[in-house]
mmCIF file of C-alpha atoms in Angstrom:
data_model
loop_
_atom_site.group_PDB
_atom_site.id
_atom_site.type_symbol
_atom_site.label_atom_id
_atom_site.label_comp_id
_atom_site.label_asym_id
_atom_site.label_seq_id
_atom_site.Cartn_x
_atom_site.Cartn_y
_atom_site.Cartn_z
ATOM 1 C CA UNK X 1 47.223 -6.421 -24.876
ATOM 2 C CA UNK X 2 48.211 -5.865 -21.136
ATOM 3 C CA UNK X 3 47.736 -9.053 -19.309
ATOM 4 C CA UNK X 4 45.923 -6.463 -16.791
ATOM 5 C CA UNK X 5 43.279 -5.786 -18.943
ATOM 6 C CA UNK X 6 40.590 -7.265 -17.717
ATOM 7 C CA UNK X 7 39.399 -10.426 -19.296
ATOM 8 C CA UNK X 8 35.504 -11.682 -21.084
ATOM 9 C CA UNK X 9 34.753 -14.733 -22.251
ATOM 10 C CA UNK X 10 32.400 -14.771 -24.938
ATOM 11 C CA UNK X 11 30.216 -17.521 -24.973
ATOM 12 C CA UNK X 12 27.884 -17.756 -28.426
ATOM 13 C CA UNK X 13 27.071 -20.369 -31.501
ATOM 14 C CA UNK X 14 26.776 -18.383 -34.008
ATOM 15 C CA UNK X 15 30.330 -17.781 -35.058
ATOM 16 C CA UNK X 16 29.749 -14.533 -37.224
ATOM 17 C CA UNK X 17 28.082 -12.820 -34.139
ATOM 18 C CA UNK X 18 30.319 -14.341 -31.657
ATOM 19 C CA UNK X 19 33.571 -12.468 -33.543
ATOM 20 C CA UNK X 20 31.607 -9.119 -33.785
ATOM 21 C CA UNK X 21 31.142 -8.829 -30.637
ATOM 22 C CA UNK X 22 34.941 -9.857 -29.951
ATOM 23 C CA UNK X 23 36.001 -7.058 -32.233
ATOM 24 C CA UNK X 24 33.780 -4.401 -29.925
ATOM 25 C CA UNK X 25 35.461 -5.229 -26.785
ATOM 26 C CA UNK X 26 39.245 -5.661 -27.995
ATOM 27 C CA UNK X 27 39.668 -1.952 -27.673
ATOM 28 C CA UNK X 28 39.425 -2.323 -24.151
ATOM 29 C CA UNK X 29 39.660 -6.033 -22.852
ATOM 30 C CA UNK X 30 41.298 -9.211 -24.009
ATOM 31 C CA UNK X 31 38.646 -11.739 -24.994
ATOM 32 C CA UNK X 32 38.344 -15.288 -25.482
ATOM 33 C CA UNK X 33 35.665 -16.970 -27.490
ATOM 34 C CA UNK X 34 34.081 -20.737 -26.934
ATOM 35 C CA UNK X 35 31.269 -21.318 -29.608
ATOM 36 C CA UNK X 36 29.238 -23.334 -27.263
ATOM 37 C CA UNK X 37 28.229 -24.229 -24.155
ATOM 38 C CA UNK X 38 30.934 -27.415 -23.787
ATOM 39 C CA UNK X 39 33.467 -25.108 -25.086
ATOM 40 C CA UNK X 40 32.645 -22.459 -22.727
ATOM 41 C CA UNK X 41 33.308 -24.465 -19.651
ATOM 42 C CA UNK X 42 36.815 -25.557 -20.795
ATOM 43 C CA UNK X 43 37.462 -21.938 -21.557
ATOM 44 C CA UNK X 44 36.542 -20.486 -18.129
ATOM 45 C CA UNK X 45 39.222 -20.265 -15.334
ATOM 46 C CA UNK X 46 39.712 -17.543 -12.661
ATOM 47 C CA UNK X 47 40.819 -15.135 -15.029
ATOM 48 C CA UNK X 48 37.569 -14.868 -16.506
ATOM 49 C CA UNK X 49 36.102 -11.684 -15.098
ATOM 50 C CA UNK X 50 32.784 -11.609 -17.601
ATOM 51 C CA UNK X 51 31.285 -13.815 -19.297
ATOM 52 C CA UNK X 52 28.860 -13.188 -21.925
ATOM 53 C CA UNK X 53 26.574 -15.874 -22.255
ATOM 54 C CA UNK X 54 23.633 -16.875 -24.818
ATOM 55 C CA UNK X 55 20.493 -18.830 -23.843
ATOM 56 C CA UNK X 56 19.764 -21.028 -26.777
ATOM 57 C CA UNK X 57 23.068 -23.196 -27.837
ATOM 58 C CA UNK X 58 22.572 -26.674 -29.199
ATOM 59 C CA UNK X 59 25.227 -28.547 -27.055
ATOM 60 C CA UNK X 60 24.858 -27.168 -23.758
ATOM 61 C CA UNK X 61 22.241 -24.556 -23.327
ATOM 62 C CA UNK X 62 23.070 -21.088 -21.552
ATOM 63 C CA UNK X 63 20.939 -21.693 -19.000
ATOM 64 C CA UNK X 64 22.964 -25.255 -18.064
ATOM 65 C CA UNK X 65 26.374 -23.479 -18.804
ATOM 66 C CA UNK X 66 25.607 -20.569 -16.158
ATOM 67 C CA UNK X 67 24.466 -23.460 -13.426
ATOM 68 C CA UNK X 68 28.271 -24.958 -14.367
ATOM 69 C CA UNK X 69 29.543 -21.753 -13.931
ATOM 70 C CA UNK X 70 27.976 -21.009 -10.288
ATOM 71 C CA UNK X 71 28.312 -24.922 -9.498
ATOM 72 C CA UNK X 72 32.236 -24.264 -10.017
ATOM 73 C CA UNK X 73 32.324 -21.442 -7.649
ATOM 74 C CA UNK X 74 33.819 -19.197 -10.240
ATOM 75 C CA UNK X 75 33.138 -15.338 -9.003
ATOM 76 C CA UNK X 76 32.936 -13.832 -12.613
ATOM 77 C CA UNK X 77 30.083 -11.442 -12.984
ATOM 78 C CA UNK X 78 27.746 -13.292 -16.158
ATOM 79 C CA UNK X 79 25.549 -11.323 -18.879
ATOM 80 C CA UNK X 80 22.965 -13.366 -20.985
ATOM 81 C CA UNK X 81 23.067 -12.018 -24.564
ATOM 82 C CA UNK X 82 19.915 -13.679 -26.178
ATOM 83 C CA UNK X 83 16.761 -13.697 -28.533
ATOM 84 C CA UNK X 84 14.993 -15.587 -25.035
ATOM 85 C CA UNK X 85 12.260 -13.139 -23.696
ATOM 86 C CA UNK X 86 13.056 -12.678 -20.159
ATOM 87 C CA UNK X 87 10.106 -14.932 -18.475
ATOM 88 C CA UNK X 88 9.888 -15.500 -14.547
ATOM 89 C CA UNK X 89 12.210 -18.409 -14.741
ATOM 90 C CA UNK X 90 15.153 -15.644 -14.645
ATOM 91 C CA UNK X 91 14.403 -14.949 -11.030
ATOM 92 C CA UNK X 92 15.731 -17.657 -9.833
ATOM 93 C CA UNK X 93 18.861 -17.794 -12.523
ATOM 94 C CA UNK X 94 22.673 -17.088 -11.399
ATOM 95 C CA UNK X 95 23.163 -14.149 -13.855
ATOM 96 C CA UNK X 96 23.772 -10.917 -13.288
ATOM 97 C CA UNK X 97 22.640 -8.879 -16.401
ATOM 98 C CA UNK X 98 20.635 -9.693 -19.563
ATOM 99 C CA UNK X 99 20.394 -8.115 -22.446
ATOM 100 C CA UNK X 100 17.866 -9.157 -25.339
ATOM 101 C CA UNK X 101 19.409 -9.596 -28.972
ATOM 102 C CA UNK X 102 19.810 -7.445 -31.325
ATOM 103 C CA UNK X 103 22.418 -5.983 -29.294
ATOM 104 C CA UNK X 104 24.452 -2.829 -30.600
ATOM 105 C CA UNK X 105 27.784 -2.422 -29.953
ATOM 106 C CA UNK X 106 27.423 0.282 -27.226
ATOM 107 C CA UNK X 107 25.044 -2.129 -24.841
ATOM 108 C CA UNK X 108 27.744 -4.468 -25.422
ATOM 109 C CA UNK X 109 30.464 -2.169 -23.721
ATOM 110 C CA UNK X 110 28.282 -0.544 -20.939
ATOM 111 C CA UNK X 111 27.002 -3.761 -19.865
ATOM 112 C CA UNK X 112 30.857 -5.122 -19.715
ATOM 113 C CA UNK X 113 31.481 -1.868 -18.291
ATOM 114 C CA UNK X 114 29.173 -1.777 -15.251
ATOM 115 C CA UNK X 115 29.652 -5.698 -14.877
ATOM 116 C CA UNK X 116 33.512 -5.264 -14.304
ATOM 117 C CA UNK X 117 32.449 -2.499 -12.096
ATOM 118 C CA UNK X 118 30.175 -4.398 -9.577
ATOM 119 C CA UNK X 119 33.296 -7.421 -9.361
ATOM 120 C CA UNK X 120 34.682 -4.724 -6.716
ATOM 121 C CA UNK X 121 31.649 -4.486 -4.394
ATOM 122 C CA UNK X 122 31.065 -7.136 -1.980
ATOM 123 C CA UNK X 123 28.420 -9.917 -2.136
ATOM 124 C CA UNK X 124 25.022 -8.065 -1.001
ATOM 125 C CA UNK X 125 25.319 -5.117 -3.399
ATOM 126 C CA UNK X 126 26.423 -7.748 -6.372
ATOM 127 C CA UNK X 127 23.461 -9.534 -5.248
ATOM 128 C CA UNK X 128 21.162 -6.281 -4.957
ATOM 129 C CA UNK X 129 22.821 -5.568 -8.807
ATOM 130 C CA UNK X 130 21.138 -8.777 -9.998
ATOM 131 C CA UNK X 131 18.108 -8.514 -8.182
ATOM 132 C CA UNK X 132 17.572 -5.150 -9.466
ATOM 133 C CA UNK X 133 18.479 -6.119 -13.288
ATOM 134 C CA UNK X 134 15.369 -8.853 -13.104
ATOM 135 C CA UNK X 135 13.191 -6.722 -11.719
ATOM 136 C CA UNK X 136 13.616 -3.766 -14.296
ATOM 137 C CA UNK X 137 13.485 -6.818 -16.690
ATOM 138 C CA UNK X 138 10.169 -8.214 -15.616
ATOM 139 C CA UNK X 139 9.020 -5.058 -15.525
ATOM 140 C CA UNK X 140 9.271 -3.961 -19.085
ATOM 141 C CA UNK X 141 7.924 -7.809 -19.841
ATOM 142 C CA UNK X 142 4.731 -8.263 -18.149
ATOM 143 C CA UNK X 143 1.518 -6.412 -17.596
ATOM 144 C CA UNK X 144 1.102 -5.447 -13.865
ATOM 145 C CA UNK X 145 -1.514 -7.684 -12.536
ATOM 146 C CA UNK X 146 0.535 -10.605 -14.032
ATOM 147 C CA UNK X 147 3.495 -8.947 -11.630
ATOM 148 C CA UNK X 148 1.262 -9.030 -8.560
ATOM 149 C CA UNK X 149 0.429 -12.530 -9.057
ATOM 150 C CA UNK X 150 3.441 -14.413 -9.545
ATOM 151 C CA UNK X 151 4.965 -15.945 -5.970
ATOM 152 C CA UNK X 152 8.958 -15.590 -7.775
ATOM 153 C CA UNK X 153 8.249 -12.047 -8.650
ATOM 154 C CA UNK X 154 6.756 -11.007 -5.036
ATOM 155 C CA UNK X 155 9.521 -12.625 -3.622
ATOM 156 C CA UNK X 156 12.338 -11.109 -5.371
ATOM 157 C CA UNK X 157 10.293 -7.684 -5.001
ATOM 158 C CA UNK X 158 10.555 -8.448 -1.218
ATOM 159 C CA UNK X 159 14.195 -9.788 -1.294
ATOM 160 C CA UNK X 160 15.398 -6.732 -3.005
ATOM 161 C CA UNK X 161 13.611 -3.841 -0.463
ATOM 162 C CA UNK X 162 15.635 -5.835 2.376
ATOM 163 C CA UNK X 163 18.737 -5.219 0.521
ATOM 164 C CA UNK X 164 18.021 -2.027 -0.021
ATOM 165 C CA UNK X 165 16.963 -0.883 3.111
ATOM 166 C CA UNK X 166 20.554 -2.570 4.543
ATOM 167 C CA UNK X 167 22.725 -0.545 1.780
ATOM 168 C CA UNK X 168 23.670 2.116 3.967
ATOM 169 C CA UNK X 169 24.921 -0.295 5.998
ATOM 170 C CA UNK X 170 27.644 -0.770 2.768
ATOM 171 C CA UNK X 171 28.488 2.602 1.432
ATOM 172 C CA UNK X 172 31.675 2.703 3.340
ATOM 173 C CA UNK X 173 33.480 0.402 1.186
ATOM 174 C CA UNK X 174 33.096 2.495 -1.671
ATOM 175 C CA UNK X 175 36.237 5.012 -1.493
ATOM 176 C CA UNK X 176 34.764 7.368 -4.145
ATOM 177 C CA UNK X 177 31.944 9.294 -4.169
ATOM 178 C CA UNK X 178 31.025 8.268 -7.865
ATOM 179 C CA UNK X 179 30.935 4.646 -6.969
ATOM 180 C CA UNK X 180 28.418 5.426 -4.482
ATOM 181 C CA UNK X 181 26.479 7.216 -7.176
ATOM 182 C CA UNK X 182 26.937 4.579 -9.579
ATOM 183 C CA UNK X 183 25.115 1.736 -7.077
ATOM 184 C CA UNK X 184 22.249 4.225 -6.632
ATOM 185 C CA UNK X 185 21.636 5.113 -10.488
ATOM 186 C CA UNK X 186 22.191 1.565 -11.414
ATOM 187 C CA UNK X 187 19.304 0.280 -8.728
ATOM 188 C CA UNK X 188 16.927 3.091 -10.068
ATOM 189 C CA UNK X 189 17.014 4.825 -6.508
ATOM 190 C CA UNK X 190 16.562 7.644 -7.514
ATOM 191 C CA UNK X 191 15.286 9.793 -4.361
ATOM 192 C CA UNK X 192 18.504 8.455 -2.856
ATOM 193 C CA UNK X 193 20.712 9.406 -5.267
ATOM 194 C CA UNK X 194 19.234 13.291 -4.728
ATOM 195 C CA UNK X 195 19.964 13.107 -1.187
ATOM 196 C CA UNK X 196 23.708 11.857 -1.893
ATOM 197 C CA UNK X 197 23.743 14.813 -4.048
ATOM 198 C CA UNK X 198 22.087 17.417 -1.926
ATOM 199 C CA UNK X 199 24.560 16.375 0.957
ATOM 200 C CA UNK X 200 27.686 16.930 -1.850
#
């Protein structure tokens, strides 16, 4: 395995599960497994580029592992791969994706895939990723009317149309056209996305 490869760390407690989802990814990444939170930590340097990261581990929960992480100042993009309903606690959570167990092996990749992705855009659009990611999430969780009346939804809502209305503002780092694409489809911006292709 090519030492450029890039590299996920694996973080789950239940062994069985923890090695499947090492054998998905080995086609394409080198991999490192901790089978808890503790072990995590000791496992995570700045060659970590993903991490993926379950909720509910007896030693050191997910949640208290991804504050580590973020304490650290580690820049690795981090996935939540749990059974934990997404409630509005996630909004104000350092992650960057979450995906709700039972997982299947392609969710595994194309979240891995988009995460190594976003590590080469700069802060705001990483940070309009995440935003975006809760929101969908919170979306597919909760009735509407419990939407409008939670402060933490309204003000992600609100932080996320002022990053959006600024990504123009971005678009020039991207050297490839299908990068640009990929930030638009991956936000759900659709209408923009027509325009970028209408211009083509």
């Amino acid at each position: 395995m090519s030492a450029d490869q890039p590299l996920v760390l694996i973080v789950e407690d239940e062994p069985d599960l923890a090695d499947l989802y090492a054998t998905w990814l080995r086609e394409n990444c080198r991999v490192r497994v901790a089978y808890g939170g503790h072990e995590a930590l000791d496992e995570l340097d700045e060659d970590v580029d993903v991490v993926l990261l379950d909720r509910r581990m007896p030693d050191l929960s997910g949640d208290e592992a991804l504050a580590e992480i973020r304490n650290r100042g580690f820049e690795c993009r981090v996935a939540m791969v749990t059974a934990v309903e997404p409630d509005f606690d996630i909004v104000a959570m350092g992650f960057d994706d979450y995906l709700v167990k039972p997982v299947s092996k392609e969710a595994l990749e194309d979240t891995v895939d988009n995460l190594l992705l976003r590590n080469s855009y700069d802060d705001g659009v990483q940070e309009l990723f995440s935003l975006a990611s809760k929101k969908a999430l919170l979306e597919s969780e909760k009735e509407s009317i419990a939407l409008e009346e939670n402060e933490e939804y309204r003000e992600l809502d609100a932080r996320l149309s002022e990053l959006r209305a600024d990504l123009d503002e971005t678009l020039h780092q991207f050297d490839e056209e299908r990068d640009i694409a990929a930030v638009y489809r991956d936000l759900g911006d659709n209408s923009a996305f027509e325009n970028l292709e209408r211009d083509e």
